[in-house]
Short mmCIF file of C-alpha atoms in Angstrom, two decimals:
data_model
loop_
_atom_site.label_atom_id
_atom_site.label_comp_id
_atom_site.label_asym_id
_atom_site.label_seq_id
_atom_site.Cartn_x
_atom_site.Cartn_y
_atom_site.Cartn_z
CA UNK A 1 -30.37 13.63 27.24
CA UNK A 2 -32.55 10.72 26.65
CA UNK A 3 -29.88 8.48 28.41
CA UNK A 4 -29.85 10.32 31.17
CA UNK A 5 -33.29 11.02 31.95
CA UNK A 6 -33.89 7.26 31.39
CA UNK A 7 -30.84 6.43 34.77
CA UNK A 8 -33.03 9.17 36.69
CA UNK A 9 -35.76 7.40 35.85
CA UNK A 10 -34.32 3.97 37.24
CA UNK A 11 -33.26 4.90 39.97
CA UNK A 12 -36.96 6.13 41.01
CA UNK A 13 -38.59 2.61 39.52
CA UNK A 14 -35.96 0.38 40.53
CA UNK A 15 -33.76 1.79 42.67
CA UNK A 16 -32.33 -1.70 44.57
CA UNK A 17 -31.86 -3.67 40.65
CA UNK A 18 -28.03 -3.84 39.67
CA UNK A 19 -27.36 -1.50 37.56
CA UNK A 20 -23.38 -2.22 37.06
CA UNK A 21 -20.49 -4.63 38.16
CA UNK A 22 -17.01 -5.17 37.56
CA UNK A 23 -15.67 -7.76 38.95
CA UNK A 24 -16.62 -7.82 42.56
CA UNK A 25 -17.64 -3.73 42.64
CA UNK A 26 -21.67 -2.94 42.24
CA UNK A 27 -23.60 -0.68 42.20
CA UNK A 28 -27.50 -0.32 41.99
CA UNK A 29 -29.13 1.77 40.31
CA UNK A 30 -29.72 4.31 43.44
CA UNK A 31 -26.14 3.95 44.13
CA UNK A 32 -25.36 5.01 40.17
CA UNK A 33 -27.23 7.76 40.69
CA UNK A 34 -25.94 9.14 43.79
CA UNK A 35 -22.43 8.75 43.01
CA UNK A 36 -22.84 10.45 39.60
CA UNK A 37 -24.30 13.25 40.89
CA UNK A 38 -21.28 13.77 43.83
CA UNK A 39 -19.11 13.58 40.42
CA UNK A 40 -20.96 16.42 38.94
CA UNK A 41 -20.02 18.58 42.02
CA UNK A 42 -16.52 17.31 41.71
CA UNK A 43 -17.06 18.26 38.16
CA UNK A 44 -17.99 22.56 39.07
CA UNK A 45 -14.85 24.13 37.80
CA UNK A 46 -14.87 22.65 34.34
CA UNK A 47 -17.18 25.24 31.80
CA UNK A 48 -19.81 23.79 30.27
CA UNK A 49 -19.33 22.76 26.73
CA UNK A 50 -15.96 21.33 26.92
CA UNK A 51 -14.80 18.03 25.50
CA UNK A 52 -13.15 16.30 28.35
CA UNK A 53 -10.52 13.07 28.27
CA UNK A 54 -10.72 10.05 30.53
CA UNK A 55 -8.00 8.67 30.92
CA UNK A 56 -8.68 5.77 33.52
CA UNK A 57 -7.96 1.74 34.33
CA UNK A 58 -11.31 1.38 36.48
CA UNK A 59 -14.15 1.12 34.11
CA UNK A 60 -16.64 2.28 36.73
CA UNK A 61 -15.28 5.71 37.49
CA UNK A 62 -15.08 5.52 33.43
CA UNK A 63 -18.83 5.25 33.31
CA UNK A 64 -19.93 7.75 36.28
CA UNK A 65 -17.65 10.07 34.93
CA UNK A 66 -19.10 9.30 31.07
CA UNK A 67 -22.80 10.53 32.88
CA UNK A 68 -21.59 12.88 34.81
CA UNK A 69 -19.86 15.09 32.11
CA UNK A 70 -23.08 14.70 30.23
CA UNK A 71 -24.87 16.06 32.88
CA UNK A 72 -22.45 19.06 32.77
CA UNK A 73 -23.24 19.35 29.39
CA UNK A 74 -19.67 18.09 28.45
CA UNK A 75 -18.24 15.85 26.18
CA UNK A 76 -16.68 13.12 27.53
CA UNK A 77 -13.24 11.53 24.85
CA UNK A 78 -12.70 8.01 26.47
CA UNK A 79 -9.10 6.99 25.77
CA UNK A 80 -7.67 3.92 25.93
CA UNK A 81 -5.56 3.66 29.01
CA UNK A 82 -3.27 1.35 27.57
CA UNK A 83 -1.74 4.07 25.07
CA UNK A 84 2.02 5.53 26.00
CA UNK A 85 1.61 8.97 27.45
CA UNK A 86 3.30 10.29 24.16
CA UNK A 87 0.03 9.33 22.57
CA UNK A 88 -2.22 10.53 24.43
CA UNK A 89 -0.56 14.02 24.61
CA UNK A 90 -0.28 14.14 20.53
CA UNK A 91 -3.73 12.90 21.04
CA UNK A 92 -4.85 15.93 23.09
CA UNK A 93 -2.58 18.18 21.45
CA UNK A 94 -4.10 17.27 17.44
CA UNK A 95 -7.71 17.24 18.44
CA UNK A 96 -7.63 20.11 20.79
CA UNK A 97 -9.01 18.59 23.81
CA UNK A 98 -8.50 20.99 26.84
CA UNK A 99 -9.26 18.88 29.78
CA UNK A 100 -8.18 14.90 31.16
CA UNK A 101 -9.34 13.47 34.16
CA UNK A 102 -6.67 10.57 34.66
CA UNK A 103 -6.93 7.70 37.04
CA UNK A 104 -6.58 9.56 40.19
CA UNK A 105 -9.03 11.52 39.41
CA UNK A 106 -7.26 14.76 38.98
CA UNK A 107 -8.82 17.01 36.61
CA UNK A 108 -5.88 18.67 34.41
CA UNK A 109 -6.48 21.63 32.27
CA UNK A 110 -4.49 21.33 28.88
CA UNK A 111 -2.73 23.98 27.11
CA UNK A 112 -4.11 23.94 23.45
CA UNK A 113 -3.30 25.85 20.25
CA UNK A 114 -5.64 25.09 18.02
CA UNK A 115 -9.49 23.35 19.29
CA UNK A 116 -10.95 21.51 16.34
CA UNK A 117 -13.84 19.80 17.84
CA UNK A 118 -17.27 21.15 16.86
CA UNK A 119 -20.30 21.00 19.69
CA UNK A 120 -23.56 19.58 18.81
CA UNK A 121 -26.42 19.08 21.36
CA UNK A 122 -27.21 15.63 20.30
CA UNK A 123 -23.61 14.50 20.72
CA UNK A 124 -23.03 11.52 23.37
CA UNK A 125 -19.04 11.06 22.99
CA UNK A 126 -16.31 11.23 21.14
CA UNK A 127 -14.87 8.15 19.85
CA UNK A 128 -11.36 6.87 18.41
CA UNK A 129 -10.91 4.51 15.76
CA UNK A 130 -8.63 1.24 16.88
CA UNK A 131 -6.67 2.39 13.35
CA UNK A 132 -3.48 0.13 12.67
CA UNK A 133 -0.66 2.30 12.24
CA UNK A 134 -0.67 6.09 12.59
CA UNK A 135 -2.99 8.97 14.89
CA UNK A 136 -6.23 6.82 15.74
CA UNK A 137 -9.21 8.98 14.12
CA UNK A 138 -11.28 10.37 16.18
CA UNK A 139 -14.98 10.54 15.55
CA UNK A 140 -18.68 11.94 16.91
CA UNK A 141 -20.84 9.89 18.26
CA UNK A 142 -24.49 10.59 18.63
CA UNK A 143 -27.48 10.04 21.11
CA UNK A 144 -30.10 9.50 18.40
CA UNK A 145 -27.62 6.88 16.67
CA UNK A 146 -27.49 4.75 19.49
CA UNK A 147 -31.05 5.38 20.22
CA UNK A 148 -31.83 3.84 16.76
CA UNK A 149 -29.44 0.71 17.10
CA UNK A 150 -30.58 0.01 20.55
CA UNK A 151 -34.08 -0.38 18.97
CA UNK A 152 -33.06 -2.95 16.07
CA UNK A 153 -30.92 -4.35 18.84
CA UNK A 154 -34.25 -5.06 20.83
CA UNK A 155 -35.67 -6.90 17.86
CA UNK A 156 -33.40 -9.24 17.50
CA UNK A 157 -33.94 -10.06 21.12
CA UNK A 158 -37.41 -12.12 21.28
CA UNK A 159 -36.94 -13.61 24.57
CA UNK A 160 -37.02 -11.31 27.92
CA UNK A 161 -33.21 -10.35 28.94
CA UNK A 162 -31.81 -9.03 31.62
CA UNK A 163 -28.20 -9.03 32.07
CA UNK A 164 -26.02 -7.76 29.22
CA UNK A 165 -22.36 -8.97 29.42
CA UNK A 166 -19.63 -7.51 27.68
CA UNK A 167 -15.94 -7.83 28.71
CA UNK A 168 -14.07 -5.74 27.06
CA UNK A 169 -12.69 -2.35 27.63
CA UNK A 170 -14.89 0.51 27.42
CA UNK A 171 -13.04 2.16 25.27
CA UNK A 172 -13.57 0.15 22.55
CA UNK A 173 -17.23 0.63 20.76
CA UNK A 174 -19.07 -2.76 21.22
CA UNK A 175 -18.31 -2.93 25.23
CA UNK A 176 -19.33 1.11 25.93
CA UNK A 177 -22.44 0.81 23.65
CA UNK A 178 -23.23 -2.38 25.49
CA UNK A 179 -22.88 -0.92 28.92
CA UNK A 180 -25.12 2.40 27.71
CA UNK A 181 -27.45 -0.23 26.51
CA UNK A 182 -28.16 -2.05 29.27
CA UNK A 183 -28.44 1.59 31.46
CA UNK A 184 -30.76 2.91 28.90
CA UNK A 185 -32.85 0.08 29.14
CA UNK A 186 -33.06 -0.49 32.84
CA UNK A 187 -30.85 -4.06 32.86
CA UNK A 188 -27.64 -5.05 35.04
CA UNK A 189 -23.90 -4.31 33.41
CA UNK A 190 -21.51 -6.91 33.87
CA UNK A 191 -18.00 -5.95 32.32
CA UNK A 192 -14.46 -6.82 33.36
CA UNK A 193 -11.32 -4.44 34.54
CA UNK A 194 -9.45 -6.92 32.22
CA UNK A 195 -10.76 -9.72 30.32
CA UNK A 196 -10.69 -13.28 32.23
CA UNK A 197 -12.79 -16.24 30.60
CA UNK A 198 -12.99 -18.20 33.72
CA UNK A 199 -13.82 -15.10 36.35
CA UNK A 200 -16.06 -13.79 33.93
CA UNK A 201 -17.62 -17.24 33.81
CA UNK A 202 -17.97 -17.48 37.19
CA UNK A 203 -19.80 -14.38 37.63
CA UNK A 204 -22.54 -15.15 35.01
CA UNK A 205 -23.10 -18.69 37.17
CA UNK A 206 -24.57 -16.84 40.13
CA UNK A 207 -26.60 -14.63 37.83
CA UNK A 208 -30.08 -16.19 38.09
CA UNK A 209 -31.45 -14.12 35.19
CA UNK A 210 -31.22 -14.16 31.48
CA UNK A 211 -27.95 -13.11 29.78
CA UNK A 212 -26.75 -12.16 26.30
CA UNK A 213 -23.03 -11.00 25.23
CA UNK A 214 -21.66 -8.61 23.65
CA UNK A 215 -18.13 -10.53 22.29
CA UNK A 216 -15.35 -10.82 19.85
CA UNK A 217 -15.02 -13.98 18.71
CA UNK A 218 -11.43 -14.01 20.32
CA UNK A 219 -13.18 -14.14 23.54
CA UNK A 220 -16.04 -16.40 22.61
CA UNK A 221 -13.24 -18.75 21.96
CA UNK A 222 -11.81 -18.29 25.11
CA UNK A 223 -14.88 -18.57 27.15
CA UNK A 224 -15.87 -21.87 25.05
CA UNK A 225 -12.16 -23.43 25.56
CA UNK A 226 -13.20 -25.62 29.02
CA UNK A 227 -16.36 -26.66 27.15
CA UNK A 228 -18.32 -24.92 29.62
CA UNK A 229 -22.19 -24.69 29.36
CA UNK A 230 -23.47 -21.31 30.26
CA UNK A 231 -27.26 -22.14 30.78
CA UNK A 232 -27.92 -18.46 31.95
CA UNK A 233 -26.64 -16.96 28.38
CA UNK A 234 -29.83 -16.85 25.49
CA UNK A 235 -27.91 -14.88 22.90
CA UNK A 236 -24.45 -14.23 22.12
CA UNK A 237 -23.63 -10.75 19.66
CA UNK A 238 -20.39 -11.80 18.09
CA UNK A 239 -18.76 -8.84 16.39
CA UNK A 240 -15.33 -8.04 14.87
CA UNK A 241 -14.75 -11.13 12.61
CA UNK A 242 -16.49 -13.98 11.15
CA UNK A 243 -16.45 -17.09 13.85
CA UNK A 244 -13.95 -19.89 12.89
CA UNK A 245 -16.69 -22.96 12.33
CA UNK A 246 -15.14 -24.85 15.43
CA UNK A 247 -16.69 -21.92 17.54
CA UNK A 248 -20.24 -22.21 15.35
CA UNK A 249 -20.38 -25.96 16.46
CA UNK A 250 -18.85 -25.26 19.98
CA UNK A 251 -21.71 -23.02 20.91
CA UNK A 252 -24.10 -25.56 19.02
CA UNK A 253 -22.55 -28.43 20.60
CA UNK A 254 -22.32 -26.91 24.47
CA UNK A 255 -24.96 -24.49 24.47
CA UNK A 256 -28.11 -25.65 22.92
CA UNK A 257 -30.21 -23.11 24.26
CA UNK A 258 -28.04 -19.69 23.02
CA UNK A 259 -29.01 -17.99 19.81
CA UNK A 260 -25.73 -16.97 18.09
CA UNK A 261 -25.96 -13.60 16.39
CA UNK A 262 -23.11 -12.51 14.25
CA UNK A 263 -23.40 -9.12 13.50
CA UNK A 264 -21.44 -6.90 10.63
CA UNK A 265 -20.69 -3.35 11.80
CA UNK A 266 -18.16 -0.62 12.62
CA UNK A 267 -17.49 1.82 15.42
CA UNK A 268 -18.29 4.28 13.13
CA UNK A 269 -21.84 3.06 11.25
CA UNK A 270 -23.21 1.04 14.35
CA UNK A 271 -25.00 -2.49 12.89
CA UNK A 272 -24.61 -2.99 9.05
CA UNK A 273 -25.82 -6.36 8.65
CA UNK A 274 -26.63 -9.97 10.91
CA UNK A 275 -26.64 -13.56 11.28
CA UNK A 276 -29.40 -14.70 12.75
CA UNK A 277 -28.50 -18.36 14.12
CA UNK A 278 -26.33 -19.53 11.54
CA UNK A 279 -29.36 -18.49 8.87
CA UNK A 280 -27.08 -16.63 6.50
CA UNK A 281 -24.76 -18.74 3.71
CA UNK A 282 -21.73 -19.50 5.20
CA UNK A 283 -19.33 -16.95 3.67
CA UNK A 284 -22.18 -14.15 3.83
CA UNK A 285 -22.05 -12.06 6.90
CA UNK A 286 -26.00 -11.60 6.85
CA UNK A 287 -29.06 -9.66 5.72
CA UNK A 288 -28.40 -5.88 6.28
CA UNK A 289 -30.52 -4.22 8.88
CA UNK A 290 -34.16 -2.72 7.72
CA UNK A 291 -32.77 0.72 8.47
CA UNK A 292 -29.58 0.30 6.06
CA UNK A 293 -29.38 0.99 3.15
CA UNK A 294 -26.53 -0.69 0.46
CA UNK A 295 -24.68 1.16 -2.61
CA UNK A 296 -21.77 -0.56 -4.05
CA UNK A 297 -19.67 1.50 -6.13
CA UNK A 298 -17.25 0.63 -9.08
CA UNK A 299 -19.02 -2.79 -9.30
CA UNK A 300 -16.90 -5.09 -11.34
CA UNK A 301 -17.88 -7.55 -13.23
CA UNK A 302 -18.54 -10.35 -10.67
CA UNK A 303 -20.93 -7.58 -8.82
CA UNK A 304 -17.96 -7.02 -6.94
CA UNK A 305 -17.88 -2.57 -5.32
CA UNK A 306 -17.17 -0.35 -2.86
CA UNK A 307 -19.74 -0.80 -0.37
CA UNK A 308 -21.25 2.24 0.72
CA UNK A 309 -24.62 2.22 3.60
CA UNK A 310 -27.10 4.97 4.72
CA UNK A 311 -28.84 4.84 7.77
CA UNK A 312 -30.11 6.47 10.98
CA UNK A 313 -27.28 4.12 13.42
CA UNK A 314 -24.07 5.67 11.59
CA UNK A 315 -21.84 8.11 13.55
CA UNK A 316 -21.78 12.16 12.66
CA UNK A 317 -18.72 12.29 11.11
CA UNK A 318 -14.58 12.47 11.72
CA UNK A 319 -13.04 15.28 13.86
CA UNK A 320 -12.16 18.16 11.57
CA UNK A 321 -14.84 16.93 9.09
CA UNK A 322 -18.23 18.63 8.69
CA UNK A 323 -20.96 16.59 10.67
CA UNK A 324 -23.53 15.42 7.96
CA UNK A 325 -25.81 12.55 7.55
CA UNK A 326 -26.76 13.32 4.08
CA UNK A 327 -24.55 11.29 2.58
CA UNK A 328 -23.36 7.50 1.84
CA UNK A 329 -21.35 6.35 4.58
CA UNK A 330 -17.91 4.48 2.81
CA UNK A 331 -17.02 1.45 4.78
CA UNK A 332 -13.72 0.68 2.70
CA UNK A 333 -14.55 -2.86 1.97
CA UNK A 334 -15.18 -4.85 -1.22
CA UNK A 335 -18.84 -6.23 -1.35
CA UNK A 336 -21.38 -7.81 -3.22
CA UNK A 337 -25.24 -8.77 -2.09
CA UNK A 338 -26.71 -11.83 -4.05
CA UNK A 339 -30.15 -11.99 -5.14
CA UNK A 340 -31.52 -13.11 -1.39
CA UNK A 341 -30.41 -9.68 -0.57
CA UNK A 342 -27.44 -11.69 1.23
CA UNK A 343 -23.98 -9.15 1.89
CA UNK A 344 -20.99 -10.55 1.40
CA UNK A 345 -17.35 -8.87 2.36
CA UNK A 346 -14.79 -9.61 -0.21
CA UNK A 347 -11.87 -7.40 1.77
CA UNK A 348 -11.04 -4.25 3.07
CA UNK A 349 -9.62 -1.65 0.18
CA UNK A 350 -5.88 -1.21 1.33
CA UNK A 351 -5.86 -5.23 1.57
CA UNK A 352 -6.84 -5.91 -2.27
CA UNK A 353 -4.08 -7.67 -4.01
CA UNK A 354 -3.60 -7.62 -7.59
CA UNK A 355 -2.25 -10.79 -8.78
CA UNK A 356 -1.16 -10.61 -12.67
CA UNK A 357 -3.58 -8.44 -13.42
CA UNK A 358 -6.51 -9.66 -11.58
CA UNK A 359 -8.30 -8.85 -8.03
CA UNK A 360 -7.53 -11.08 -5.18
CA UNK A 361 -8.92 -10.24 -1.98
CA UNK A 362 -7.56 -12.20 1.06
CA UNK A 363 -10.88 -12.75 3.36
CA UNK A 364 -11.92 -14.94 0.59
CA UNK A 365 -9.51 -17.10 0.39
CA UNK A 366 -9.09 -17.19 4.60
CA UNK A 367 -13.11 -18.51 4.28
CA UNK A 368 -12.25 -21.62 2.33
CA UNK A 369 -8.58 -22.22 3.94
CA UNK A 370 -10.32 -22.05 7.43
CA UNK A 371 -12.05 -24.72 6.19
CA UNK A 372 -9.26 -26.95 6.16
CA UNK A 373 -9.02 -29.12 9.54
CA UNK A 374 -5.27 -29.01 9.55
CA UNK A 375 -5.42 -25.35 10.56
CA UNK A 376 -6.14 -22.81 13.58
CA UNK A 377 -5.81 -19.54 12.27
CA UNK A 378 -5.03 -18.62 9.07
CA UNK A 379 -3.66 -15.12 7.54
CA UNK A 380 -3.08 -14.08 4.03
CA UNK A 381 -0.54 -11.66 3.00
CA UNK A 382 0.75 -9.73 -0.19
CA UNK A 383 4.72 -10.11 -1.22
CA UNK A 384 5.85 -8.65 -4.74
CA UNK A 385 6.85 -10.51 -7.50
CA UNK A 386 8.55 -9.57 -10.57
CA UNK A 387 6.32 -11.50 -12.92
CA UNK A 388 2.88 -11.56 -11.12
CA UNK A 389 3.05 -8.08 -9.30
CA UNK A 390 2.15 -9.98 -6.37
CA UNK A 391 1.40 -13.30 -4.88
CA UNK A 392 -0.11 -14.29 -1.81
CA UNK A 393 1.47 -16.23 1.09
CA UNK A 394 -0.38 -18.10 3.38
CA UNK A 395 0.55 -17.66 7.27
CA UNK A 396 -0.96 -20.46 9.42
CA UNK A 397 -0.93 -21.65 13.24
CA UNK A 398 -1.66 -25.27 13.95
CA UNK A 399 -0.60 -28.80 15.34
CA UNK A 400 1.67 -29.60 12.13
CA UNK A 401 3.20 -28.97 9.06
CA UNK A 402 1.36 -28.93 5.89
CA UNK A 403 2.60 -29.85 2.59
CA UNK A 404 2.08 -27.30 -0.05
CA UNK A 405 0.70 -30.33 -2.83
CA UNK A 406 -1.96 -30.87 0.03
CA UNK A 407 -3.08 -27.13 0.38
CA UNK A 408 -3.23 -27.19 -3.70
CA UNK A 409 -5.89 -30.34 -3.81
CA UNK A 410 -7.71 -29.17 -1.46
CA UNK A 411 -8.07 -25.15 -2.36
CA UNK A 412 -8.01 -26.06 -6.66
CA UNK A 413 -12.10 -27.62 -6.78
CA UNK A 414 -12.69 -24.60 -4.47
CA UNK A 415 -10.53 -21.24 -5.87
CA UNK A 416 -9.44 -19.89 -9.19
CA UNK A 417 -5.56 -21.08 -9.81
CA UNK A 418 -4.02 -17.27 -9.51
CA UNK A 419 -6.29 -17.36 -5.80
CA UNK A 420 -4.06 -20.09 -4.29
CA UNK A 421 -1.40 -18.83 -1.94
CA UNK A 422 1.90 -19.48 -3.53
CA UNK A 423 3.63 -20.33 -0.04
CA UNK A 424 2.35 -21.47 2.84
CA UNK A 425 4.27 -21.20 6.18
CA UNK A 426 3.49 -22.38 9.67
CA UNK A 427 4.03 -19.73 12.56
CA UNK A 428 4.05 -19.70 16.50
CA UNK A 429 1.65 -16.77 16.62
CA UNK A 430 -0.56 -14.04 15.32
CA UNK A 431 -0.49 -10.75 15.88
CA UNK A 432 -3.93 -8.54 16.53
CA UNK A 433 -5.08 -5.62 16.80
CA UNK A 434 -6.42 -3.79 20.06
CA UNK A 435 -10.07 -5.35 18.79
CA UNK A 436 -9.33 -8.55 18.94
CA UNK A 437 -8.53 -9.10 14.88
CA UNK A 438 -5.59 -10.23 13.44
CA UNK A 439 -3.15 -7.69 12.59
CA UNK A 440 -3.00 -8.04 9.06
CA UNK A 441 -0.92 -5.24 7.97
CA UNK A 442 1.41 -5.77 10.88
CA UNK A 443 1.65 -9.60 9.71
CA UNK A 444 2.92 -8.32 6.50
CA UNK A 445 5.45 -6.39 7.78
CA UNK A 446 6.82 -8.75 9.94
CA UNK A 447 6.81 -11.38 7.40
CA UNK A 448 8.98 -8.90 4.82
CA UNK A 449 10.91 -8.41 7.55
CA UNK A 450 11.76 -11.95 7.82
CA UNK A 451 10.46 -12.81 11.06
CA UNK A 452 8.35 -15.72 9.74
CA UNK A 453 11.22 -17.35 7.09
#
């Protein structure tokens, strides 16, 4: 593999440059090598061409092991370590993966009826889906897909960098792609065993080189809550959700020198669309890459579809689904482009509500809430109504109360009168997802449970 070869070739060029840290464990890029090859050994008495679970806390075994299986021309499925055992074996047991390494390193040989994975040459993992509720999907990742993004990732980049940062756990998309990134390309890693603003802060202090990161804006927000002024960071890649505006003028206000890029994309399609620098209208979520191509289907009458993208960056299909490229990749959000070529994300499909017989879809009205000084995070959910079929309630964290006759003058010069939440109520918390997002669906079911009344 390309990946591979490229390590090899770092380790002859550069063999003393940092190639990864965690916390206070390094490793150069002779040391990478050397320790991924002793793996492979370790590796002898799995067959070639087996798709192999890692199940571990330490994220650099994770990654040896990650290049070592590929060197045995295996597959390596990184779980997240955080899931009960009961899910991982229904994992293992549904996909039909026959082998887990777990944290101690013990390779364990799985009894499975039925193997459903399909082998490709080109493939680099397999990935899982973060999926709310249910069996997280599991899906094929590529080499050439990442091969592709990492080159419109380099674009975006005009200034020289040489320390990508991402904190998060590698088995989540943005932090392992990161990681592969900064391998493929000959930089220094620098991840976390578990996420901690003011280590991880720390640690990019000493660097003396140029940084960018690879965040969710629930960390951005963490690392920007001391006001702290990371000179070493040029660009930040924000990913996952839009940035609240207080983070936009946060990393204007503390960090003159950082380009903020907020990119649109999904584990499974790799970059949609960006915002360059704050260049993109405000509720837009950017220009789609050069390599992406936009369908929206079932356009309503505001312009309003499904959107649908093509490119060379997305994934090679679901587990027990043919892999093909051919076709239109479905993203399962509501979108519209305006005539700048702007995208803009109206809401996912399973969060549409249909208020007396009309489309409401909830990021919108979260984009001009959020506005709204008063509040910290906002969420809106669905309940039913006899007369309207639905109306939306608006869950909120902040300092204070708000009136309702407040929320109304400021929303009415701003939304259509069925758009404005019929209830507001003020909560301790939000719930989120393993990403970083808030929960939405899980919001909604604790508020029709009654925890919020």
């Amino acid at each position: 593999m390309e990946i591979l070869e490229k390590i090899d070739q770092h380790a002859q060029s550069q063999p003393h440059c940092l190639a990864l840290q965690f916390d206070d464990l390094k490793y150069n890029y002779k040391q990478l090598k050397i320790n991924i090859e002793l793996v492979v050994e370790d590796l002898a008495n799995i067959p070639s061409y087996q798709f192999v679970a890692l199940v571990m806390k330490n994220p650099m075994e994770t990654i040896i092991y990650y290049c070592a299986l590929l060197k045995r021309n295996c597959i390596p499925c990184i779980l997240d370590f955080q899931w009960s055992k009961g899910q991982i074996d229904t994992l293992l047991e549904h996909y039909g993966i026959a082998y887990v390494i777990n944290e101690e390193k013990e390779v364990i040989s799985e009894r499975i009826k039925d193997n459903q994975l399909k082998w490709d040459d080109d493939l680099l993992h397999i990935g899982f889906t973060s999926g709310t509720t249910g069996l997280p999907k599991a899906y094929y990742r590529n080499e050439k897909s990442w091969l592709y993004s990492y080159k419109e990732n380099e674009k975006l980049l005009e200034d020289p960098v040489n320390i990508l940062v991402a904190p998060g756990p590698l088995s989540h998309s943005l932090s392992l792609y990161a990681c592969i990134y900064a391998l493929y390309s000959g930089r220094t890693f620098i991840g976390q065993r578990q996420f901690e603003a003011p280590l991880l802060l720390q640690t990019i202090e000493k660097a003396s080189e140029t940084v960018a990161m690879f965040l969710v804006p629930t960390m951005l927000t963490s690392c920007l809550s001391d006001n702290y002024k990371m000179k070493q960071v040029r660009y930040i890649f924000s990913t996952g959700d839009k940035l609240l505006p207080d983070t936009r003028n946060k990393v204007h206000k503390y960090m003159p020198q950082t380009i903020l890029i907020e990119f649109f994309g999904t584990s499974e399609a790799s970059f949609i669309s960006y915002n360059y620098n704050n260049e993109a209208p405000f509720n837009s979520v950017g220009l789609p890459f050069s390599n992406v191509q936009i369908h929206l289907a079932h356009q309503d009458g505001q312009g309003v579809g499904v959107l649908h993208i093509k490119s060379n960056m997305v994934f090679s299909g679901y587990v027990n689904h043919d892999i093909s490229q051919s076709k239109s990749l479905e993203i399962g959000d509501f979108a519209s482009l305006d005539h700048n070529g702007y995208l803009y994300l109206h809401g996912r499909q399973s969060d549409r509500m249909i208020i007396g017989g009309r489309n409401v879809y909830p990021s919108e009205i979260e984009s001009v809430v959020q506005a709204y000084d008063y509040f910290n995070e906002v969420c809106i959910v669905s309940e039913p109504h006899s007369k309207f079929g639905e109306i939306a309630i608006l869950l909120y964290t902040g300092k204070q109360d708000m009136s309702y006759q407040s929320l109304k003058s400021f929303l009415s010069p701003h939304l259509a009168r069925y758009q404005i939440p019929s209830k507001l109520i003020r909560i301790d918390k939000m719930y989120y997802t393993e990403s970083g997002k808030i929960a939405r669906r899980l919001m909604k079911e604790r508020y029709l449970e009654g925890e919020f009344k």
